[in-house]
Coordinates of C-alpha atoms (C1' of nucleotides) in Angstrom, one line a residue:
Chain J
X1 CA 4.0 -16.4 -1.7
X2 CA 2.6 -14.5 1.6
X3 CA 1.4 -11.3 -0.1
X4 CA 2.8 -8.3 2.1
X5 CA 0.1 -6.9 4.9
X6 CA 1.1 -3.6 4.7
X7 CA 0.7 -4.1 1.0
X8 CA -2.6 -5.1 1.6
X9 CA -4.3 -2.7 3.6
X10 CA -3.0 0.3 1.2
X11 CA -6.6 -0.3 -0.7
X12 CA -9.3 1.4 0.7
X13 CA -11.4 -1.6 -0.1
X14 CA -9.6 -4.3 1.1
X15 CA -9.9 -2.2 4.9
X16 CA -13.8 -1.6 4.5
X17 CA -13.7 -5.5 3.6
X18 CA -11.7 -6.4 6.8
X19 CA -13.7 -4.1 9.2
X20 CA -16.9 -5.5 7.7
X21 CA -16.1 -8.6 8.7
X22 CA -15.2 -7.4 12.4
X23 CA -19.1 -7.8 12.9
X24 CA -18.5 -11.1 11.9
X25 CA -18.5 -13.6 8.6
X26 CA -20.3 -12.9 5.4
X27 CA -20.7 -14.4 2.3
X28 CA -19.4 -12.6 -1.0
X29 CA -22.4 -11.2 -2.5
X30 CA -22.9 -9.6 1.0
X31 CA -19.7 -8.2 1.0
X32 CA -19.7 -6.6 -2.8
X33 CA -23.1 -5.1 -1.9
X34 CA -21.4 -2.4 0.9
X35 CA -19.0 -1.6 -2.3
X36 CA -19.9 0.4 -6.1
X37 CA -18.0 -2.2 -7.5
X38 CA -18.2 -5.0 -9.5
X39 CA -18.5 -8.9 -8.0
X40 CA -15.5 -9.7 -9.6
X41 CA -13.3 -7.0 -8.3
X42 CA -14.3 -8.0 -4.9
X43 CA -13.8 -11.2 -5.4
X44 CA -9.8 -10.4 -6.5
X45 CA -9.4 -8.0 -3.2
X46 CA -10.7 -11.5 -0.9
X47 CA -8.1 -13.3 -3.3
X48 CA -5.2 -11.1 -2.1
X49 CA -6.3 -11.0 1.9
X50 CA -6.6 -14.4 1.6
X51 CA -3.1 -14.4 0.2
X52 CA -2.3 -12.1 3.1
X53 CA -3.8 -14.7 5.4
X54 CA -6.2 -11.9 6.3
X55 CA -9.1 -13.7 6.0
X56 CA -10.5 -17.6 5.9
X57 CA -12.7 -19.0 3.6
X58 CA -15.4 -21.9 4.6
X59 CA -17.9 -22.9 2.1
X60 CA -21.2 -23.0 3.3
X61 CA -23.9 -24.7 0.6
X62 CA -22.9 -22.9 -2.7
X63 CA -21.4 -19.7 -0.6
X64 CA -18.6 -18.7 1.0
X65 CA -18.6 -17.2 3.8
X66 CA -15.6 -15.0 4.5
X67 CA -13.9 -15.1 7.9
X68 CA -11.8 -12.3 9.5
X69 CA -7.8 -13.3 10.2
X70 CA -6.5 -10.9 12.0
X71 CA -3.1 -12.2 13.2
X72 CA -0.7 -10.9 10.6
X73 CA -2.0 -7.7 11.5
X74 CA 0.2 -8.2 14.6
X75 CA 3.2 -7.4 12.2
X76 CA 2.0 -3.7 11.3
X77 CA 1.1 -3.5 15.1
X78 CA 4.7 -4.5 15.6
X79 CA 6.1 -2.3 13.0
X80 CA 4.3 0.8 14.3
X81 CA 5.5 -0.1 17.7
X82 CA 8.5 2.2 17.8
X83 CA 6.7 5.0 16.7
X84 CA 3.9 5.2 19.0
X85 CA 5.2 6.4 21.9
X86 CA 6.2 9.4 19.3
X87 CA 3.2 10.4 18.3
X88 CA 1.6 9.8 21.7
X89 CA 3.9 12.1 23.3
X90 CA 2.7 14.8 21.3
X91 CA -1.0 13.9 22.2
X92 CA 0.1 14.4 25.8
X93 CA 1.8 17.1 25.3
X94 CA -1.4 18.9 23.5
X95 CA -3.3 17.7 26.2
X96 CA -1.3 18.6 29.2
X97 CA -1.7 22.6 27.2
X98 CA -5.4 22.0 27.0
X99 CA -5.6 21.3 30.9
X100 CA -3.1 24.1 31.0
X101 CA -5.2 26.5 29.6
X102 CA -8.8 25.8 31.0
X103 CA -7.7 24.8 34.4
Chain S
X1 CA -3.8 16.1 -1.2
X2 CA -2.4 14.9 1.6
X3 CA -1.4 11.1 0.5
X4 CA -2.7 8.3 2.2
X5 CA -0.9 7.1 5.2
X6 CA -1.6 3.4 4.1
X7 CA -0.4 3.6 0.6
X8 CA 2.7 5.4 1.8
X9 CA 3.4 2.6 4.0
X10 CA 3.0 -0.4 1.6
X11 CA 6.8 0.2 -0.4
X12 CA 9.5 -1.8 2.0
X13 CA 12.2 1.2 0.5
X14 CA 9.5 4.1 2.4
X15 CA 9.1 2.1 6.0
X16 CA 12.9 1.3 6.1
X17 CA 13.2 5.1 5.7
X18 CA 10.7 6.1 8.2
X19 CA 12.7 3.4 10.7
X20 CA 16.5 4.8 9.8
X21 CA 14.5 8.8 10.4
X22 CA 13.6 7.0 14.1
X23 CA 17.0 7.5 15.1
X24 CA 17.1 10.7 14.2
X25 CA 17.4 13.3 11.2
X26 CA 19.4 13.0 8.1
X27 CA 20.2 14.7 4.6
X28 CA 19.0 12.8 1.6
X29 CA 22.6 11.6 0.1
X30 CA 22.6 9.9 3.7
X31 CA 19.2 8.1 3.7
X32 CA 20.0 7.1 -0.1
X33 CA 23.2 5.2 0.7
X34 CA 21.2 3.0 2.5
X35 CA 19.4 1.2 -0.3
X36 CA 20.3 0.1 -3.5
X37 CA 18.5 2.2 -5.7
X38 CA 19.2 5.3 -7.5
X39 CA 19.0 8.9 -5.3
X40 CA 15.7 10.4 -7.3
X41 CA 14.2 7.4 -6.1
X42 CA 15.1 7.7 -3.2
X43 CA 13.9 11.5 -3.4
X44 CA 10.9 10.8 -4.8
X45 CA 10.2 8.2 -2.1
X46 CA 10.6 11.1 0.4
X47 CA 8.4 13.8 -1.8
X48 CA 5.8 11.0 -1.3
X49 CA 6.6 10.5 2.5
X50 CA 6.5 14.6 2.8
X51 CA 3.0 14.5 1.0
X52 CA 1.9 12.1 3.6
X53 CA 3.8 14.4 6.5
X54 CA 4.9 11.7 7.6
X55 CA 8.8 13.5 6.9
X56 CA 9.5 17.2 7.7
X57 CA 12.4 18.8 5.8
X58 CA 14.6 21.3 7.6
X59 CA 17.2 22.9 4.9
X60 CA 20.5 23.0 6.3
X61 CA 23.6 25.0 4.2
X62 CA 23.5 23.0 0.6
X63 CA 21.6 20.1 2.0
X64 CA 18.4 18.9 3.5
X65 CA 17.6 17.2 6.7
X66 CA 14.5 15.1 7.4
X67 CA 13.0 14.5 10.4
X68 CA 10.5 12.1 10.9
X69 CA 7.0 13.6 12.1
X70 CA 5.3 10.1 13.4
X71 CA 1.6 12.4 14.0
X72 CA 0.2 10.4 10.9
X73 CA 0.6 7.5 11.9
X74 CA -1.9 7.8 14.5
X75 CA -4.5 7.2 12.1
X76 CA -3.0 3.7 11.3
X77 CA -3.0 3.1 15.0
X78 CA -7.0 4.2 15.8
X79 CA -7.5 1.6 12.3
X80 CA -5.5 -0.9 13.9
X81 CA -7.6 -0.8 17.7
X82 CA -10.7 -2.5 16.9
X83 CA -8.5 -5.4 15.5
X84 CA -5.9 -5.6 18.1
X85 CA -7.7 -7.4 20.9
X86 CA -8.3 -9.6 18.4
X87 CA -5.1 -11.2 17.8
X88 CA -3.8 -10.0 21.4
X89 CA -6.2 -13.0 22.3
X90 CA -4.8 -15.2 20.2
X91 CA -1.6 -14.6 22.0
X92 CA -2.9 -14.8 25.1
X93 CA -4.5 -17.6 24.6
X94 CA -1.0 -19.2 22.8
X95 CA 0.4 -18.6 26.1
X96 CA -1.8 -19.4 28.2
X97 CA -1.8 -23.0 26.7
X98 CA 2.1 -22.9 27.1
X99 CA 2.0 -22.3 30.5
X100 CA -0.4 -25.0 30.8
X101 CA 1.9 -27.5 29.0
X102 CA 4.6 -26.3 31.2
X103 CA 3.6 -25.5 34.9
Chain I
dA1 C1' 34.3 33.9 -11.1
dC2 C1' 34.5 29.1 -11.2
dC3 C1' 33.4 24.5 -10.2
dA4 C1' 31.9 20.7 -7.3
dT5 C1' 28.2 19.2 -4.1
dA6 C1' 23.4 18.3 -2.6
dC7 C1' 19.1 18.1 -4.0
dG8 C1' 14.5 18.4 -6.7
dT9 C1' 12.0 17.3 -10.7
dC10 C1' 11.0 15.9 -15.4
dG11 C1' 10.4 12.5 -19.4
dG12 C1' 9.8 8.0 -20.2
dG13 C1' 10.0 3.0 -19.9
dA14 C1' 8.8 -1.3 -17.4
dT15 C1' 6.0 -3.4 -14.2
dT16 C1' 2.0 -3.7 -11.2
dT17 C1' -2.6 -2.6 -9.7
dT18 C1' -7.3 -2.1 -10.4
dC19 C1' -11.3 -3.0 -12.7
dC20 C1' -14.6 -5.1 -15.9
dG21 C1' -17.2 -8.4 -18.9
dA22 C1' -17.2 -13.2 -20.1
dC23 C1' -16.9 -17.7 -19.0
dA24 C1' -16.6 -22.1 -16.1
dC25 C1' -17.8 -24.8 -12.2
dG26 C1' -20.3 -26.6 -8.3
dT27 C1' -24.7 -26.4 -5.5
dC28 C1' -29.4 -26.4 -4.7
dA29 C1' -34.4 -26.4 -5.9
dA30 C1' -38.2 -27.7 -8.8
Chain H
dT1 C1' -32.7 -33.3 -15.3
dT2 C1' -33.0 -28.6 -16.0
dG3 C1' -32.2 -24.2 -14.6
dA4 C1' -31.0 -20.4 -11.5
dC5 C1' -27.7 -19.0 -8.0
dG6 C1' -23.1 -18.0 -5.8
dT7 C1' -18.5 -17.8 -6.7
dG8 C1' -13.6 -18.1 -8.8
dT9 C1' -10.8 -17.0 -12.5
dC10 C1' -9.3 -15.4 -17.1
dG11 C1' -8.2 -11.8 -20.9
dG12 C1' -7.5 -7.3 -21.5
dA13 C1' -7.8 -2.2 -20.8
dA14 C1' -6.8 1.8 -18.1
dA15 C1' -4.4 3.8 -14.5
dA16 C1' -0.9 3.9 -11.0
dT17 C1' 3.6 2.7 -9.2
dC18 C1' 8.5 2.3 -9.4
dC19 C1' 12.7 3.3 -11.2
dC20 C1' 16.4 5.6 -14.0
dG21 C1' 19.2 9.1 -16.6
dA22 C1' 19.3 13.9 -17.6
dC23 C1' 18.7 18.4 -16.5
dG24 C1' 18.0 22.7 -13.5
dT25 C1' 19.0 25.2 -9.3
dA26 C1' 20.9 26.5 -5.1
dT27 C1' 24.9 26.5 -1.8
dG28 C1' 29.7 26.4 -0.5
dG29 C1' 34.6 26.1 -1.4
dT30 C1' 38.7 27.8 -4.0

DNA sequence: ACCATACGTCGGGATTTTCCGACACGTCAA
DNA sequence: TTGACGTGTCGGAAAATCCCGACGTATGGT
């Protein structure tokens, strides 16, 4: 039942959502205010990282403040393992010509 | 119209593409064999990859070669920093509290 | 010249995603 | 108790995704 991560940061929303609440916990009105969106739809996209075990909800008086989750992001962070030293060799690379040039 | 690097990511057929490409290139009839679907999907999988340029295709006599070109995926990574201490804590913590147990 | 191979792309069907308004429920304040 | 607030969820519409068979177009072998 585990929705898929990877699945779940492919929305543009759902990423603003999760780096919002890097600053720390909000409640849901909070939250659908960064967005041009409807309550509702914000509500869904906390239904599906919550799914994702991306985020934790604890009730607080009649609102629910949303907590970030970030440990299954550990599996994209393991999946793009492999790859990083690819793309990071290139950065070098450009960087090593940049020093290159203006020495 | 260069397709987001996140959405490209969320199909399970596109990553295990990008992982077999790790390895090194290979022409589409190749790549297909490796799933259970049909060879346009597969193809249209790596039209969708290409639009990302996340794939590079090198024409080689009557086929195609792709090569993976891991640059995009650099994005992902700068996404993924502000969150990866996060859950590199929990770790550390998790181990931490091992080697506690277990001195 | 002919035919098989390797591939892209198109038309369309099935499923999923995304969003909204409407409604239901619990909480708090008066 | 009454009523406003904060939130979840449902029904359904619109759009996107995913897949396939069919066709078109090169390339290479015979």
């Amino acid at each position: 039942m585990a929705t898929d991560v990877f699945g779940a940061l492919a929305n543009p929303v759902r990423r603003a959502l999760l780096a919002a609440l890097l600053e720390g916990p909000r409640p849901v009105n909070d939250l659908a205010s960064l967005f041009d969106l409807s309550r509702p739809a914000v509500s869904e996209h906390l239904q599906l990282l919550r799914q994702a075990g991306l985020v934790r909800e604890e009730p607080r008086g009649r609102q629910r403040w949303y907590h970030l989750d970030a440990a299954p992001l550990a599996e994209v962070g393991d999946w793009l393992h492999p790859f990083e030293h690819y793309w990071r060799d290139r950065l070098r690379a450009l960087s090593d010509l940049l020093d290159e040039e203006r020495p």
